[in-house]
PDB file of C-alpha atoms and ligand atoms in Angstrom:
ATOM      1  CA  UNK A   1      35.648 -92.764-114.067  1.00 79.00           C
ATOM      2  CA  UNK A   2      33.152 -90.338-114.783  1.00 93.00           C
ATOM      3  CA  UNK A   3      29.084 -91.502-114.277  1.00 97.00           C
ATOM      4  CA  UNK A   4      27.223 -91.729-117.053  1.00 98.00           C
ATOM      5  CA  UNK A   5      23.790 -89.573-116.181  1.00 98.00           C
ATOM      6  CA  UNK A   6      22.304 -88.352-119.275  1.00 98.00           C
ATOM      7  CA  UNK A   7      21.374 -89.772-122.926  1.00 98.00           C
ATOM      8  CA  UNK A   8      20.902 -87.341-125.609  1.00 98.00           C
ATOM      9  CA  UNK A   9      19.576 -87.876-129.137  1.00 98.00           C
ATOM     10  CA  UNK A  10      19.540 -86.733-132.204  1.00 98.00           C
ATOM     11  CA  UNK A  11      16.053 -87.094-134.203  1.00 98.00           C
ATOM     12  CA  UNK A  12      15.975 -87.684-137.591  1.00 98.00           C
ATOM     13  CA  UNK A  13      17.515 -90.670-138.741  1.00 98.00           C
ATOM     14  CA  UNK A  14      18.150 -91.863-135.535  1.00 98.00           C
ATOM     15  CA  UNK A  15      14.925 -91.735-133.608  1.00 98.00           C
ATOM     16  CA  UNK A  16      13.709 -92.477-137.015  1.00 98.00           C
ATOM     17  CA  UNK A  17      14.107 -92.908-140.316  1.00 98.00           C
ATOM     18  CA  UNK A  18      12.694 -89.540-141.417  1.00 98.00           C
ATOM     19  CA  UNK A  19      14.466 -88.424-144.461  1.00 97.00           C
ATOM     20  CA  UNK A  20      13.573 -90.173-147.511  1.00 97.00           C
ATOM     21  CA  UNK A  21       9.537 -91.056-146.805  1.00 96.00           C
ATOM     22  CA  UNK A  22       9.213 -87.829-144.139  1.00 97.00           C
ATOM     23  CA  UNK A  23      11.073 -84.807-144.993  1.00 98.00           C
ATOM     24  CA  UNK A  24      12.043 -85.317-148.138  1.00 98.00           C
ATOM     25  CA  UNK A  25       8.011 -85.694-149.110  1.00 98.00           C
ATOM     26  CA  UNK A  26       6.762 -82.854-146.836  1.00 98.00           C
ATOM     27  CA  UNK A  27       9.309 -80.677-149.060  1.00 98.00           C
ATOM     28  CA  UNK A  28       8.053 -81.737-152.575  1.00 98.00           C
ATOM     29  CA  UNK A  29       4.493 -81.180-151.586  1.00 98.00           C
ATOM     30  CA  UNK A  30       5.468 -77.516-150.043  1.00 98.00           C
ATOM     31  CA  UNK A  31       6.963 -76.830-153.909  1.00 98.00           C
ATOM     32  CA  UNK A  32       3.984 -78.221-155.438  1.00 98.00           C
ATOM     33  CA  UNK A  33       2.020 -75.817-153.226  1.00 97.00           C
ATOM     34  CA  UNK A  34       3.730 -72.932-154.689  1.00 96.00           C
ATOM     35  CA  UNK A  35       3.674 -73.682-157.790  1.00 96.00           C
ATOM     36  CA  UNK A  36       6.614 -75.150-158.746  1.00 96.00           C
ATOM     37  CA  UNK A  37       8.249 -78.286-159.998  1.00 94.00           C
ATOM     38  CA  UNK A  38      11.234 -79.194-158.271  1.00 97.00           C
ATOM     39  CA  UNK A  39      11.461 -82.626-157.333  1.00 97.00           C
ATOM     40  CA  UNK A  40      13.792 -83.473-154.454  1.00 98.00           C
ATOM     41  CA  UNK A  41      14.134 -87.552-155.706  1.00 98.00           C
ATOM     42  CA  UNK A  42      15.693 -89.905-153.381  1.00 98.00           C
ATOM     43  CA  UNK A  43      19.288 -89.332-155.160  1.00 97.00           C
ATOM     44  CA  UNK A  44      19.344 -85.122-155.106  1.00 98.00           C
ATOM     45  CA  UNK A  45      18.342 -85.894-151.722  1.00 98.00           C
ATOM     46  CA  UNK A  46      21.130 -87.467-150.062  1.00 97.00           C
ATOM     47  CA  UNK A  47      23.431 -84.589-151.400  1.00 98.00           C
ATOM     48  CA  UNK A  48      20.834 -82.207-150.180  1.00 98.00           C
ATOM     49  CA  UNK A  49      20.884 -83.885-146.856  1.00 97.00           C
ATOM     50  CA  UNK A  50      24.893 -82.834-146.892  1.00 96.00           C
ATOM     51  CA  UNK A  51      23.603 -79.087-145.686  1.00 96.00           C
ATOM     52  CA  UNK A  52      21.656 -79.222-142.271  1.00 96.00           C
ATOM     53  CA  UNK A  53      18.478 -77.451-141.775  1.00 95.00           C
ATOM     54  CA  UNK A  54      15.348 -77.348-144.359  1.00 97.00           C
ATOM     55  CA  UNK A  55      16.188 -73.758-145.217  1.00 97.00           C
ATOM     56  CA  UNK A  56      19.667 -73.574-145.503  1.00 96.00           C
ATOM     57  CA  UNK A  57      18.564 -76.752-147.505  1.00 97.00           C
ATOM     58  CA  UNK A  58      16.158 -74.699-150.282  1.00 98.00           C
ATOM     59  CA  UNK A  59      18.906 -72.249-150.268  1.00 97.00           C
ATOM     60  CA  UNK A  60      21.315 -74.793-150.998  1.00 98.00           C
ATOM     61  CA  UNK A  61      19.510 -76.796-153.820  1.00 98.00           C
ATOM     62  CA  UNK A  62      18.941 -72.992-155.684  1.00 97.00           C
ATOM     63  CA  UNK A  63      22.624 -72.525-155.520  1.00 96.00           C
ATOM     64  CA  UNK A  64      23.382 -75.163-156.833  1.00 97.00           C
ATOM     65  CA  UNK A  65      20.286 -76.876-159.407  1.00 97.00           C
ATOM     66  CA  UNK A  66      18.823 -73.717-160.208  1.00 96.00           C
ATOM     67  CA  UNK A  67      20.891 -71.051-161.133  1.00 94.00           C
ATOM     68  CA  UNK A  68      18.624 -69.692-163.650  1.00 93.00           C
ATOM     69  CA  UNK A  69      15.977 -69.357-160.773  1.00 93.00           C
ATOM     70  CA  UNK A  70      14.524 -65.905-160.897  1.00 91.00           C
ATOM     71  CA  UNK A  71      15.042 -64.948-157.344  1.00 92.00           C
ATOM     72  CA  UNK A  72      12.364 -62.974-155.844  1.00 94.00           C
ATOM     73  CA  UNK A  73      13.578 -60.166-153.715  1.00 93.00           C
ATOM     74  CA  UNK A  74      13.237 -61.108-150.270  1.00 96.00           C
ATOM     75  CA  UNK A  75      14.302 -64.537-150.567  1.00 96.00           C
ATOM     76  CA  UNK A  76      14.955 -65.371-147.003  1.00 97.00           C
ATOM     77  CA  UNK A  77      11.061 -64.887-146.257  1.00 97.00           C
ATOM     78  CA  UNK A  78      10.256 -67.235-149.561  1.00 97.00           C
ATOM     79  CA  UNK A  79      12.074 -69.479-148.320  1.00 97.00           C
ATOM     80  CA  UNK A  80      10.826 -69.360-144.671  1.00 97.00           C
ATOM     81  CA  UNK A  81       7.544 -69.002-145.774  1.00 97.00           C
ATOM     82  CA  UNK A  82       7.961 -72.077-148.097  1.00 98.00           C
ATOM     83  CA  UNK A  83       9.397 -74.010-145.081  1.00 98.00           C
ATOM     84  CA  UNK A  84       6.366 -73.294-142.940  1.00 98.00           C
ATOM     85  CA  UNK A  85       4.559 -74.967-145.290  1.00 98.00           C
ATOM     86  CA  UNK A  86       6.915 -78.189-145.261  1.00 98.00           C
ATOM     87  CA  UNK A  87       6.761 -78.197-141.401  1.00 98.00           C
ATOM     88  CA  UNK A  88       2.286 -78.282-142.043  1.00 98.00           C
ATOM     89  CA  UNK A  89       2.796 -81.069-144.496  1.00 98.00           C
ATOM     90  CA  UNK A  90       5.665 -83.179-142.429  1.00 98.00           C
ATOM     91  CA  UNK A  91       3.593 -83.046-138.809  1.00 98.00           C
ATOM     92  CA  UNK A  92       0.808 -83.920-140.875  1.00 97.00           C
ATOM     93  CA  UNK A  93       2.319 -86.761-142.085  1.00 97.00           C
ATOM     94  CA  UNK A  94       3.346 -88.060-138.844  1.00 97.00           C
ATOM     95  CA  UNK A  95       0.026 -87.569-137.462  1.00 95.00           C
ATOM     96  CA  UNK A  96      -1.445 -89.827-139.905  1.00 92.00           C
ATOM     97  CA  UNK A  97       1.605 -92.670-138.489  1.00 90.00           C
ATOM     98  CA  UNK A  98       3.695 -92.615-141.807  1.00 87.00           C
ATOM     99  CA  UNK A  99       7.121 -92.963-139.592  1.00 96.00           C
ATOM    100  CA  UNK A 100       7.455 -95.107-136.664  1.00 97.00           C
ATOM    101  CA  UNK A 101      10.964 -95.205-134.225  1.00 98.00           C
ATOM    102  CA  UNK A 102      13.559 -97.027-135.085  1.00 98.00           C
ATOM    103  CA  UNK A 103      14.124-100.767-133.472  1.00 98.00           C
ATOM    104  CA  UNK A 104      14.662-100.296-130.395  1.00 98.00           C
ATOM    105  CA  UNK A 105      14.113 -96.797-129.696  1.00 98.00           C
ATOM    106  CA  UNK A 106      11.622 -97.150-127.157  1.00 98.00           C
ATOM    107  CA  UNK A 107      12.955-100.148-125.183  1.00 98.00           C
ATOM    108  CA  UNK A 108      16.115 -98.415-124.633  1.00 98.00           C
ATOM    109  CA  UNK A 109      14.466 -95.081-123.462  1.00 98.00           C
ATOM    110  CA  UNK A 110      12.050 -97.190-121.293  1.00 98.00           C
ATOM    111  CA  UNK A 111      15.358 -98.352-119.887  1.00 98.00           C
ATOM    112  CA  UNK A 112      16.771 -95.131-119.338  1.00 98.00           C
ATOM    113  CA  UNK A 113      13.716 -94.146-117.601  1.00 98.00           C
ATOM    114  CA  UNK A 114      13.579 -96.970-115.047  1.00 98.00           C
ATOM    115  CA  UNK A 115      17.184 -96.323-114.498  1.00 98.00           C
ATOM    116  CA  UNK A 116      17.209 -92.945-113.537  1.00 98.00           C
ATOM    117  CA  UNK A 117      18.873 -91.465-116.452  1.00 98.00           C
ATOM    118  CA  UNK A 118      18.481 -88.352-117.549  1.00 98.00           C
ATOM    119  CA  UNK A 119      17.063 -87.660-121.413  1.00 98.00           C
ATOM    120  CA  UNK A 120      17.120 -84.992-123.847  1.00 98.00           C
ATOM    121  CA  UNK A 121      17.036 -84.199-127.441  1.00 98.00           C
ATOM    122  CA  UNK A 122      19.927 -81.987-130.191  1.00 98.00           C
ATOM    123  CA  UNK A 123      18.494 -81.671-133.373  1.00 97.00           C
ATOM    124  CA  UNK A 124      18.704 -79.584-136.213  1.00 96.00           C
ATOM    125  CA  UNK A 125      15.117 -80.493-137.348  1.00 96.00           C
ATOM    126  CA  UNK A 126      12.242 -77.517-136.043  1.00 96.00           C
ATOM    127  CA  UNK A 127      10.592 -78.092-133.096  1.00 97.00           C
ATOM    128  CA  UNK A 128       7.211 -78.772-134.352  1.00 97.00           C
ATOM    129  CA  UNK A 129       8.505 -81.920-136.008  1.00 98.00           C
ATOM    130  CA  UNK A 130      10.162 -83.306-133.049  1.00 98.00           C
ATOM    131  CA  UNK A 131       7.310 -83.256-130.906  1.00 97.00           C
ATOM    132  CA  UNK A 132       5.066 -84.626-134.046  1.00 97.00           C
ATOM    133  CA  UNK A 133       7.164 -87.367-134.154  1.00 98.00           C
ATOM    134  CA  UNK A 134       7.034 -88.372-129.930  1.00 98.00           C
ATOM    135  CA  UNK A 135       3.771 -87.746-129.770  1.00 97.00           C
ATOM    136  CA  UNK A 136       2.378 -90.048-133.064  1.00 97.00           C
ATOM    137  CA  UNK A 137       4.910 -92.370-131.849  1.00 97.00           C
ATOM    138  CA  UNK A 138       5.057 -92.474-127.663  1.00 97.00           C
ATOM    139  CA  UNK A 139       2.130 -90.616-127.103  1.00 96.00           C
ATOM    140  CA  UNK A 140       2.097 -86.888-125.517  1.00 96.00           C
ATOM    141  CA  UNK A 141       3.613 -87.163-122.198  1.00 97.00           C
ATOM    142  CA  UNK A 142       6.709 -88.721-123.900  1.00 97.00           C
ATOM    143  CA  UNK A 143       7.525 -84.471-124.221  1.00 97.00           C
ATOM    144  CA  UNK A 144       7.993 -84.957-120.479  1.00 97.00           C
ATOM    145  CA  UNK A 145      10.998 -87.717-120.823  1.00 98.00           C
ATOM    146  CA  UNK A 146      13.211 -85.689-122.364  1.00 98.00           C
ATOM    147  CA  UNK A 147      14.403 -82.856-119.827  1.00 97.00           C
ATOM    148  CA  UNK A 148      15.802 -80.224-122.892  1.00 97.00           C
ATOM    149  CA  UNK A 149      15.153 -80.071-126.491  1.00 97.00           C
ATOM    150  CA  UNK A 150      17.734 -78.822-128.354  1.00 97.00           C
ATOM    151  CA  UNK A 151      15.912 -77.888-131.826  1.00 95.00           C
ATOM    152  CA  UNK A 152      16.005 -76.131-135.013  1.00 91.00           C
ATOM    153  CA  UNK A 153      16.897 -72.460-135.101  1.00 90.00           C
ATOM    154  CA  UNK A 154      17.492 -72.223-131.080  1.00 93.00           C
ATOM    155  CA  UNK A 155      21.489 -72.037-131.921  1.00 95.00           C
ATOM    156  CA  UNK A 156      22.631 -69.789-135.216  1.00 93.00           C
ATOM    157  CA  UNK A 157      25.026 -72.193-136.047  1.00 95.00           C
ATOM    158  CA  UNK A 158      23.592 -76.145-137.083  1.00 96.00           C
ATOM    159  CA  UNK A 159      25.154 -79.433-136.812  1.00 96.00           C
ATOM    160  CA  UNK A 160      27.864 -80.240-137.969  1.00 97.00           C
ATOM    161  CA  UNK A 161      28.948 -77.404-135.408  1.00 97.00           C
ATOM    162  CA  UNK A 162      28.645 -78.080-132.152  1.00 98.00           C
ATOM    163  CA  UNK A 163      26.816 -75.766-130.580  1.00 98.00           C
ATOM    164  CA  UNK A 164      23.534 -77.594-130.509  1.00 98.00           C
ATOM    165  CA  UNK A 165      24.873 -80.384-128.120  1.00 98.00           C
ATOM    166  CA  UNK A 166      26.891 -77.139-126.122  1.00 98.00           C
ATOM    167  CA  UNK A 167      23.071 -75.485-125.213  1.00 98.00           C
ATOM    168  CA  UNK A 168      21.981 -78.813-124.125  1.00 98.00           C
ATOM    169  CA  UNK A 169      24.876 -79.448-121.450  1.00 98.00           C
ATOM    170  CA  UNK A 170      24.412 -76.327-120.133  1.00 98.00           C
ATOM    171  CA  UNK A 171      20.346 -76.124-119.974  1.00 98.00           C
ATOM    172  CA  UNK A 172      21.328 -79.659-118.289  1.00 98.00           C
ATOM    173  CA  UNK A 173      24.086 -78.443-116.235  1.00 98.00           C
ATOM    174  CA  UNK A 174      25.805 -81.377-117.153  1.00 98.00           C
ATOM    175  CA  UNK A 175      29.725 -81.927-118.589  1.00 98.00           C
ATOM    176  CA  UNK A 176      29.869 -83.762-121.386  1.00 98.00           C
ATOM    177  CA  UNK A 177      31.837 -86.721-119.875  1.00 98.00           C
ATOM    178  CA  UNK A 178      28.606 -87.172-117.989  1.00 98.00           C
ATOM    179  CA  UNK A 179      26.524 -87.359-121.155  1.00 98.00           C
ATOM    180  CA  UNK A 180      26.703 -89.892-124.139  1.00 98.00           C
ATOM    181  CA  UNK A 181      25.327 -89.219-127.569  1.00 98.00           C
ATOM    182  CA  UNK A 182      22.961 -91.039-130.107  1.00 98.00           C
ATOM    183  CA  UNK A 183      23.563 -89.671-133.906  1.00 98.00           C
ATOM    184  CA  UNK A 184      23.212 -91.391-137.702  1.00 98.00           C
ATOM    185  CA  UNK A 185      25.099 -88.955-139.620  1.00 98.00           C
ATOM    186  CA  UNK A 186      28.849 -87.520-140.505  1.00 98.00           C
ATOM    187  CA  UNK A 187      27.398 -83.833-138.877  1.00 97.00           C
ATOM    188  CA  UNK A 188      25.521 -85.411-136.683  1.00 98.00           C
ATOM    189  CA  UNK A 189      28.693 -87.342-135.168  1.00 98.00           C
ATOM    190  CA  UNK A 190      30.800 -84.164-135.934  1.00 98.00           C
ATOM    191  CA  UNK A 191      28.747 -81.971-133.678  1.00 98.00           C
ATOM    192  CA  UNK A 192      28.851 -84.545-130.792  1.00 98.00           C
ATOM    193  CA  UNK A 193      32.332 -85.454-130.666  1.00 98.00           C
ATOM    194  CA  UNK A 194      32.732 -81.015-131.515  1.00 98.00           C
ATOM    195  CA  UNK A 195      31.168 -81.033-128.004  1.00 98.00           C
ATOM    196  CA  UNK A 196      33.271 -83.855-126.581  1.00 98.00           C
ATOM    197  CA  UNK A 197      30.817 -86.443-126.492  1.00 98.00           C
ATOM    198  CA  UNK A 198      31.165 -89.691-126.810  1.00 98.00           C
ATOM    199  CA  UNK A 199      28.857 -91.116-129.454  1.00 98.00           C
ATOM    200  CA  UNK A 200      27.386 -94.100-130.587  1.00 98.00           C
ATOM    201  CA  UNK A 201      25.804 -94.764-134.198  1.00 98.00           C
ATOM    202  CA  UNK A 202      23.513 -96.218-135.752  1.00 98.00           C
ATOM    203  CA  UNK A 203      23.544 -95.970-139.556  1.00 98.00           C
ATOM    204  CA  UNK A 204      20.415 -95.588-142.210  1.00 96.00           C
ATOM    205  CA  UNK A 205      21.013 -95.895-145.842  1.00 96.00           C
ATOM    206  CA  UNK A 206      21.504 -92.008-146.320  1.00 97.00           C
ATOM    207  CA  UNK A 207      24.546 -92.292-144.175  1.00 98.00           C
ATOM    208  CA  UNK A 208      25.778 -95.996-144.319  1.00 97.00           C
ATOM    209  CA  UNK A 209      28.733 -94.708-146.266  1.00 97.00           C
ATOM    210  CA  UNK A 210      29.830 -91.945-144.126  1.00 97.00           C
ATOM    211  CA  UNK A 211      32.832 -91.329-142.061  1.00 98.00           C
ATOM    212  CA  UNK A 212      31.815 -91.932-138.260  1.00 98.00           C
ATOM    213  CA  UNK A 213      35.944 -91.232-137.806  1.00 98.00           C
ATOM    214  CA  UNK A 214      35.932 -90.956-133.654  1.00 98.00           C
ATOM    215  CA  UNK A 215      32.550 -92.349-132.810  1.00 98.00           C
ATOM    216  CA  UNK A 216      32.522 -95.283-129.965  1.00 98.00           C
ATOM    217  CA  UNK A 217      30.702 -97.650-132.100  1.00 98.00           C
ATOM    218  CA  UNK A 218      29.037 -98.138-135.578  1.00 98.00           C
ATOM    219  CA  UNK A 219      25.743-100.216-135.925  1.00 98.00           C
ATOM    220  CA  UNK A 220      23.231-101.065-138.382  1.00 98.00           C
ATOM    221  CA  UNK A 221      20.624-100.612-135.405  1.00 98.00           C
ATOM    222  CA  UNK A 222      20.143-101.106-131.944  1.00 98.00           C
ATOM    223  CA  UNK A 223      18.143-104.089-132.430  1.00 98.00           C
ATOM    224  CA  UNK A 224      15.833-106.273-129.847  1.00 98.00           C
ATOM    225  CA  UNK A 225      16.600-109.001-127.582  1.00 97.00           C
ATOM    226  CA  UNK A 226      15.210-111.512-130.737  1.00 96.00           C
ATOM    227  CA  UNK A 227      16.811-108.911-132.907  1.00 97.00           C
ATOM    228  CA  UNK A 228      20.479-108.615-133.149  1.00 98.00           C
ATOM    229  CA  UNK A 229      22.622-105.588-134.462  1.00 98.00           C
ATOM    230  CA  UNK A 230      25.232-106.084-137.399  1.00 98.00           C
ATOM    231  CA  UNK A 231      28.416-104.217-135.736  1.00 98.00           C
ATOM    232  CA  UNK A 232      30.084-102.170-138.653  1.00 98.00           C
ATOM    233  CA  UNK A 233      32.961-100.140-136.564  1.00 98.00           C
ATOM    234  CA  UNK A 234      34.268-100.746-132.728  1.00 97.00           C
ATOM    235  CA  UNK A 235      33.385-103.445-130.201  1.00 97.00           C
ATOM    236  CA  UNK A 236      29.928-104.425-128.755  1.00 98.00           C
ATOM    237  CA  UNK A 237      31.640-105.752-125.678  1.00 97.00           C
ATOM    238  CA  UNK A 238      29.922-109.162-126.109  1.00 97.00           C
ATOM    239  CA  UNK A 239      26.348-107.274-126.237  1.00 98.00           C
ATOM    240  CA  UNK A 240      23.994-108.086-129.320  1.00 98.00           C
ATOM    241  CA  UNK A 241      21.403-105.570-128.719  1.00 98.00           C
ATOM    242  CA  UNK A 242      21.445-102.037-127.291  1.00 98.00           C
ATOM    243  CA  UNK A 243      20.970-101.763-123.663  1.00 98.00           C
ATOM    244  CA  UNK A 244      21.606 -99.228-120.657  1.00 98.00           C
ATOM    245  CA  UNK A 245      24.373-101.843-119.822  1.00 98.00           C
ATOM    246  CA  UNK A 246      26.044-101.764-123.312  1.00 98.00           C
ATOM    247  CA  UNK A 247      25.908 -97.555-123.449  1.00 98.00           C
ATOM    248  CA  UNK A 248      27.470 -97.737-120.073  1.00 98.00           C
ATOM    249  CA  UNK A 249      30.160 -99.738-121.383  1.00 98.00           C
ATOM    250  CA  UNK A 250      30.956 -97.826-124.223  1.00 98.00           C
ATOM    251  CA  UNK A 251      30.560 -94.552-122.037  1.00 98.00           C
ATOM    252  CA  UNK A 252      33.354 -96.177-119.769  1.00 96.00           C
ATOM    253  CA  UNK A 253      35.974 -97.158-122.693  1.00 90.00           C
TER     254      UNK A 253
HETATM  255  C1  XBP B 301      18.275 -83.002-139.505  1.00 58.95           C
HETATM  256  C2  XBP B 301      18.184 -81.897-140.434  1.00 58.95           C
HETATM  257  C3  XBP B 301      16.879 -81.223-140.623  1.00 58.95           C
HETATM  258  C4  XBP B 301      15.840 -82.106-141.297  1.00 58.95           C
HETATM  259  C5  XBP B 301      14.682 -81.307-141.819  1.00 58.95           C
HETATM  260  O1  XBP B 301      19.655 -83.256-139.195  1.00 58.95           O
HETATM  261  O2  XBP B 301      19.172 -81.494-141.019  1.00 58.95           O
HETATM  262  O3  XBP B 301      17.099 -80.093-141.420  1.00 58.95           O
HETATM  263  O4  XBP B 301      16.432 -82.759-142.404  1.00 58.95           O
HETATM  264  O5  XBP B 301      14.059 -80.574-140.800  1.00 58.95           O
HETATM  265  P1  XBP B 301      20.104 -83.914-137.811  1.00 58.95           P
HETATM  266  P2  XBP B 301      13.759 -78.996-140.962  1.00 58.95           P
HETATM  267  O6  XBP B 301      19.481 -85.284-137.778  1.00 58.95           O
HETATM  268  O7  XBP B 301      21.595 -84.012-137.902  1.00 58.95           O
HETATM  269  O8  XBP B 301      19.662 -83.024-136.698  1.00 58.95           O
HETATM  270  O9  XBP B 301      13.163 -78.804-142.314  1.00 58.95           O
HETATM  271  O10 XBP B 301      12.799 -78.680-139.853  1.00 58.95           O
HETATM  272  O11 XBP B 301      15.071 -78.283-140.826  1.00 58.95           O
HETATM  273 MG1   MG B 302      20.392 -87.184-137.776  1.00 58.95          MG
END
């Protein structure tokens, strides 16, 4: 049976619940910036959220809710430029503590730590955020947990391909059947399991409805001790909350 030795995580949505009151807000204020009116409500959003990465994102939601846009000529700087101005407005907004981690987030990788296991991060989400976001919420040396960041444009190709969790493994030097993975979304969980990781999920209401075909388990949340998780897919193995003990158990199925 392989060990398990390392835990890597997905951010947003999983870490924390960063899309509707995060993202989603940091990109309405970069259009309102420059001038225009769009207005990414919480309902375009979640078929916006169907196209990973806040660029391919604009370019997505002009394809397809503003055809009549006129385009100006470089559009990949616009947009870049615009999404420079998202990534100002969403740090900012974690600075001032507008999204905390997820229930248990930081008991289990306070486990992890005292257990020796090894931590890192595959996101699609720009560097700047994740560390925004461990910083305003574990304070600064919580950069030094996690051993590789796998973010934003670091890989050409963004979840749901796999190649986000592949550059992790190998800055790790690690096979995936030593790894497990933590994602909240259909190409979050079809990256993972595209790098032949075992994953475990935990849902937020973007993605409750989602098809988590393959993962190891399907929660509401990892809960606390005094906390219990609702189990939606898959067997807890007589656990009610997430612990090291719990991921090694689904890591070992
Ligand atoms: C996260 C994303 C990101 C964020 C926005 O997906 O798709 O694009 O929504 O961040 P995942 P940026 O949780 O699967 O990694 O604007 O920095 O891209
Ligand atoms: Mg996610």
């Amino acid at each position: 049976m392989p060990e398990l030795q390392a835990l890597i995580f997905d951010v947003d949505g999983t870490l924390a619940d960063t899309e509707r009151d995060g993202h989603r807000i940091a990109f309405n204020l970069a259009f309102a910036d420059a001038g225009l009116d769009w207005d990414w409500t919480v309902d375009i959003y979640e078929d916006l959220l169907t196209v990973t990465g806040g660029k391919e994102r604009m370019k997505f939601f002009l394809d397809k809710y503003k055809p009549e846009f006129d385009e100006p000529e470089d559009l990949t700087s616009y947009i870049a430029d615009m999404h420079k101005a998202k990534t100002a407005h969403y740090t900012k907004l974690l600075s001032n503590g507008a999204i905390p981690l997820r229930p248990g987030v930081e008991r289990l990788l306070n486990e992890a730590r005292e257990k020796g296991l090894r931590l890192a991060i595959s996101t699609t989400t720009t560097p700047a955020n994740v560390e925004a976001l461990l910083v305003h919420t574990l304070g600064k040396e919580s950069m030094d947990w996690f051993e590789v960041i796998a973010a934003g444009d670091i890989v050409p190709a963004k979840k749901p391909a796999p190649d986000i969790y592949d550059w992790a493994l190998d800055k790790m030097n690690l096979k995936a059947e030593n790894c497990i993975a933590f994602e909240d979304s259909r190409n979050g969980v079809l990256s993972s399991l595209g790098a032949n990781l075992k994953t475990i999920i935990t849902i937020n209401d973007y993605t409750k409805d989602h098809d988590f075909t393959g993962a190891a388990i399907v929660l509401d949340q990892y809960g606390e001790p005094d906390s219990p998780f609702n189990v939606l897919e898959g067997d807890a193995h007589g656990f009610d909350y997430m612990n090291i003990d719990m991921v090694k158990a689904l890591h070992s199925m």
